[in-house]
Short mmCIF file of C-alpha atoms in Angstrom, two decimals:
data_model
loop_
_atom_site.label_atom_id
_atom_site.label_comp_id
_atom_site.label_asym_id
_atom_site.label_seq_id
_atom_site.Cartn_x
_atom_site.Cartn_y
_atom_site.Cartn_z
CA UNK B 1 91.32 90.52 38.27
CA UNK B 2 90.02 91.12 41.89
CA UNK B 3 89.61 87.72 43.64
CA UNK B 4 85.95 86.84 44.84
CA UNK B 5 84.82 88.15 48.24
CA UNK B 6 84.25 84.46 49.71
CA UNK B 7 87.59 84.09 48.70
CA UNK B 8 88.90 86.58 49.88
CA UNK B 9 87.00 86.21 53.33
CA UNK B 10 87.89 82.78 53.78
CA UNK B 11 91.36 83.95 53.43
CA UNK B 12 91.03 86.54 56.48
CA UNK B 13 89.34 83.81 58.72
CA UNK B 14 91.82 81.64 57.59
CA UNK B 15 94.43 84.07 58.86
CA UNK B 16 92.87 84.80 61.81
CA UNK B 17 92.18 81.32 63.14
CA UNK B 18 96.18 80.51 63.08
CA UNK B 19 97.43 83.62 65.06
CA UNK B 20 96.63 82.42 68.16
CA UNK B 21 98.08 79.13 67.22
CA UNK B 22 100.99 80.17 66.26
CA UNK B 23 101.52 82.56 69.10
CA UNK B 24 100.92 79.78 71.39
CA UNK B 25 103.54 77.70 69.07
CA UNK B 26 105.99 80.62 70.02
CA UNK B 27 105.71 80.36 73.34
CA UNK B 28 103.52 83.49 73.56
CA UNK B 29 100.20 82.99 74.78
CA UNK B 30 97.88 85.72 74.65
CA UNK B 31 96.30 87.12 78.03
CA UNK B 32 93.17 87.90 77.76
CA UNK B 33 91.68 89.86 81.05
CA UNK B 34 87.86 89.76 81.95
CA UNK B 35 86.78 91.66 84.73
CA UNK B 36 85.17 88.45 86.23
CA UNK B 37 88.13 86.24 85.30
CA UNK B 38 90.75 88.57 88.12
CA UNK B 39 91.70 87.11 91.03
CA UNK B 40 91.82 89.93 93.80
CA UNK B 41 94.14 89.45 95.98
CA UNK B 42 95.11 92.27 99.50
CA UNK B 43 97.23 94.25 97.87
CA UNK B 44 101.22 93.90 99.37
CA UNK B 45 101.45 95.49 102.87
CA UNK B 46 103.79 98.50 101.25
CA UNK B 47 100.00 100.33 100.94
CA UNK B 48 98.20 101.53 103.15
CA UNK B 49 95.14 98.58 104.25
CA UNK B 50 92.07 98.55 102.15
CA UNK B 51 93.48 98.10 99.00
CA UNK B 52 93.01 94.52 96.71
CA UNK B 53 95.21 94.06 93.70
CA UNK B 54 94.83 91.62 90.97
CA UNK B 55 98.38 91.05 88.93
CA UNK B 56 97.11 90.10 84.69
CA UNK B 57 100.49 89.84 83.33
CA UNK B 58 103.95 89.38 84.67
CA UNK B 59 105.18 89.18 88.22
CA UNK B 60 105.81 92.98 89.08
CA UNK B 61 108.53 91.79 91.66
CA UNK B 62 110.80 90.82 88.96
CA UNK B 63 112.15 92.36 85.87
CA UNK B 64 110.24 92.31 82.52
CA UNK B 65 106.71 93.88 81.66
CA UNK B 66 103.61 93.50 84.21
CA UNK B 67 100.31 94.89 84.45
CA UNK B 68 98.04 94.55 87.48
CA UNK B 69 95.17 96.75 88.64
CA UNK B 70 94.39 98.52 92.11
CA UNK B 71 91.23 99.12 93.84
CA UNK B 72 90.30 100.76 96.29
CA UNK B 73 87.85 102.67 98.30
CA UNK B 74 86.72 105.80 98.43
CA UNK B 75 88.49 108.12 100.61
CA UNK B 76 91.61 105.77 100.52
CA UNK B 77 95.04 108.14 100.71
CA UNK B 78 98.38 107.00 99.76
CA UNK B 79 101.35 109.10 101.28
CA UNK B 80 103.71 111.02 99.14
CA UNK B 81 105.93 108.00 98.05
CA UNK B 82 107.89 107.34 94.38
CA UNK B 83 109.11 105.14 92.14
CA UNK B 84 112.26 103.50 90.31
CA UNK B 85 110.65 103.35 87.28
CA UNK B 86 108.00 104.81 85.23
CA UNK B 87 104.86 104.22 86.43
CA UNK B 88 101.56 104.06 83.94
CA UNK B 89 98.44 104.57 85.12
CA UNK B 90 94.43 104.14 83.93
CA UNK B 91 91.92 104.90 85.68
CA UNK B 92 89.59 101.80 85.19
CA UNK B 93 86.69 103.58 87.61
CA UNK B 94 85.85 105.95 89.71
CA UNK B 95 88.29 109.48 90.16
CA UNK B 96 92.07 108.94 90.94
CA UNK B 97 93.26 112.08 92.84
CA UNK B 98 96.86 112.79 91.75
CA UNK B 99 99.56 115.44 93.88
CA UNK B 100 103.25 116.04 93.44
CA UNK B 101 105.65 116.56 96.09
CA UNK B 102 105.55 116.74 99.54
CA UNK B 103 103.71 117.29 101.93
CA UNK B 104 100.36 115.31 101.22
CA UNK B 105 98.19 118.67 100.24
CA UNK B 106 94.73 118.50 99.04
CA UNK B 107 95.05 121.70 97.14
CA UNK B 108 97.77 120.41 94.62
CA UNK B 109 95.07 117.35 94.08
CA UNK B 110 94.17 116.95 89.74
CA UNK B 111 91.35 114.42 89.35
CA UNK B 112 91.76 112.09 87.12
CA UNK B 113 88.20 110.55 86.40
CA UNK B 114 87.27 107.03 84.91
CA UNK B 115 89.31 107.02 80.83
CA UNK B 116 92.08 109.26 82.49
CA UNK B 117 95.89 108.29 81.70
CA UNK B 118 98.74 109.64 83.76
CA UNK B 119 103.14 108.12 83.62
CA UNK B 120 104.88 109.48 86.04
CA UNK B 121 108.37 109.38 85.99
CA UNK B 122 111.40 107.30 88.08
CA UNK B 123 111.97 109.34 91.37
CA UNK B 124 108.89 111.49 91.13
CA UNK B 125 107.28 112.54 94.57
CA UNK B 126 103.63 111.86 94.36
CA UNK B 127 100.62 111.32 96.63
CA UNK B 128 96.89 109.68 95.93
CA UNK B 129 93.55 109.69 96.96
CA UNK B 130 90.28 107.99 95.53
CA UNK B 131 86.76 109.71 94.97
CA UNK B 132 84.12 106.73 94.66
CA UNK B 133 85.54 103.38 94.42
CA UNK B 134 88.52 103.34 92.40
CA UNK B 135 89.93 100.98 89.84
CA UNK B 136 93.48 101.65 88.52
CA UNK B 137 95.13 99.65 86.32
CA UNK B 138 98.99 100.21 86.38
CA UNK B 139 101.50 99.39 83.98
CA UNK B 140 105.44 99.13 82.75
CA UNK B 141 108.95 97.38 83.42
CA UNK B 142 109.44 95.84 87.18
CA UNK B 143 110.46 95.42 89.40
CA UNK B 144 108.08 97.65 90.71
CA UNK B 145 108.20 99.18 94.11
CA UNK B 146 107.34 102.04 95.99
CA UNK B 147 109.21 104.26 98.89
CA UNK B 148 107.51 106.67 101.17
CA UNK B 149 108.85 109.67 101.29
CA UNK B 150 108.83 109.95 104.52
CA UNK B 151 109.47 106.16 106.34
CA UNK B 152 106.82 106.74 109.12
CA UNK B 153 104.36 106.69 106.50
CA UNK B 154 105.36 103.26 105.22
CA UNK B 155 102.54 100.83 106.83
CA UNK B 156 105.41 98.22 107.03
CA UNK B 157 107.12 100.31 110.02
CA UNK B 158 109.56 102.64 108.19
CA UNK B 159 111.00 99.63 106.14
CA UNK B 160 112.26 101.54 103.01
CA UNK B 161 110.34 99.92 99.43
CA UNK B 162 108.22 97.12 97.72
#
């Protein structure tokens, strides 16, 4: 015999109403991002100037997941530069202009326009540029960093990551 449907749908809601609950029981909060609820921030003097982040989960300066988003605005170039570790990214808004290797080289650019998805892998040379204002969310296991392949292009004065 099949149970009635209020019964059944009380149930659900029932089940619903407790997850959060008992997530928050655990120790686990859910995040729950709003574009008005980030708090931009200048993103870290490693990039170039122009650029505001806004960190949503983790602290990408220590180990463990994070997530945080970039924007920036239009014409703004990052140098060829990599990573340690895999880097995930969305693009949120606007076109993300992807290269590999070096030299920076606007012939080996691939837009990525807004709903694109690119990882790029530990050690990989890559370069940047943004079309329109650009909103990049990036994701995966920190600490993140980032090293210019070649030091004169780090904004810091040559110093070598993060």
């Amino acid at each position: 015999m099949r149970p009635p449907v209020t019964l059944l749908a009380a149930s659900l809601a029932l089940a619903i109403t407790t997850l959060p609950a008992d997530a928050q029981q655990q120790g686990n909060p859910p995040i729950i991002a709003t574009p008005s609820s980030l708090s931009w921030s200048p993103a870290p003097a490693v990039l170039p100037a122009g650029a505001k982040l806004a960190v949503i989960e983790g602290d990408p300066t220590k180990a463990g997941a994070y997530t945080m988003r970039l924007k920036v605005p239009d014409g703004y170039r990052i140098p060829p530069h990599w990573h340690p570790g895999d880097e995930h990214v969305t693009v949120l808004q606007g076109t993300f202009r992807v290269g590999l290797g070096t030299p920076f080289d606007n012939t080996k650019l691939t837009d990525l326009p807004t709903g694109s998805f690119g990882m790029l892998h530990p050690g990989m040379v890559h370069f940047a540029e943004a079309r329109g204002e650009t909103v990049i969310q990036l994701h995966g296991m920190g600490p993140w960093s980032l090293t210019y392949a070649n030091p004169a292009d780090d904004p810091r004065g040559g110093k070598a990551s993060r």
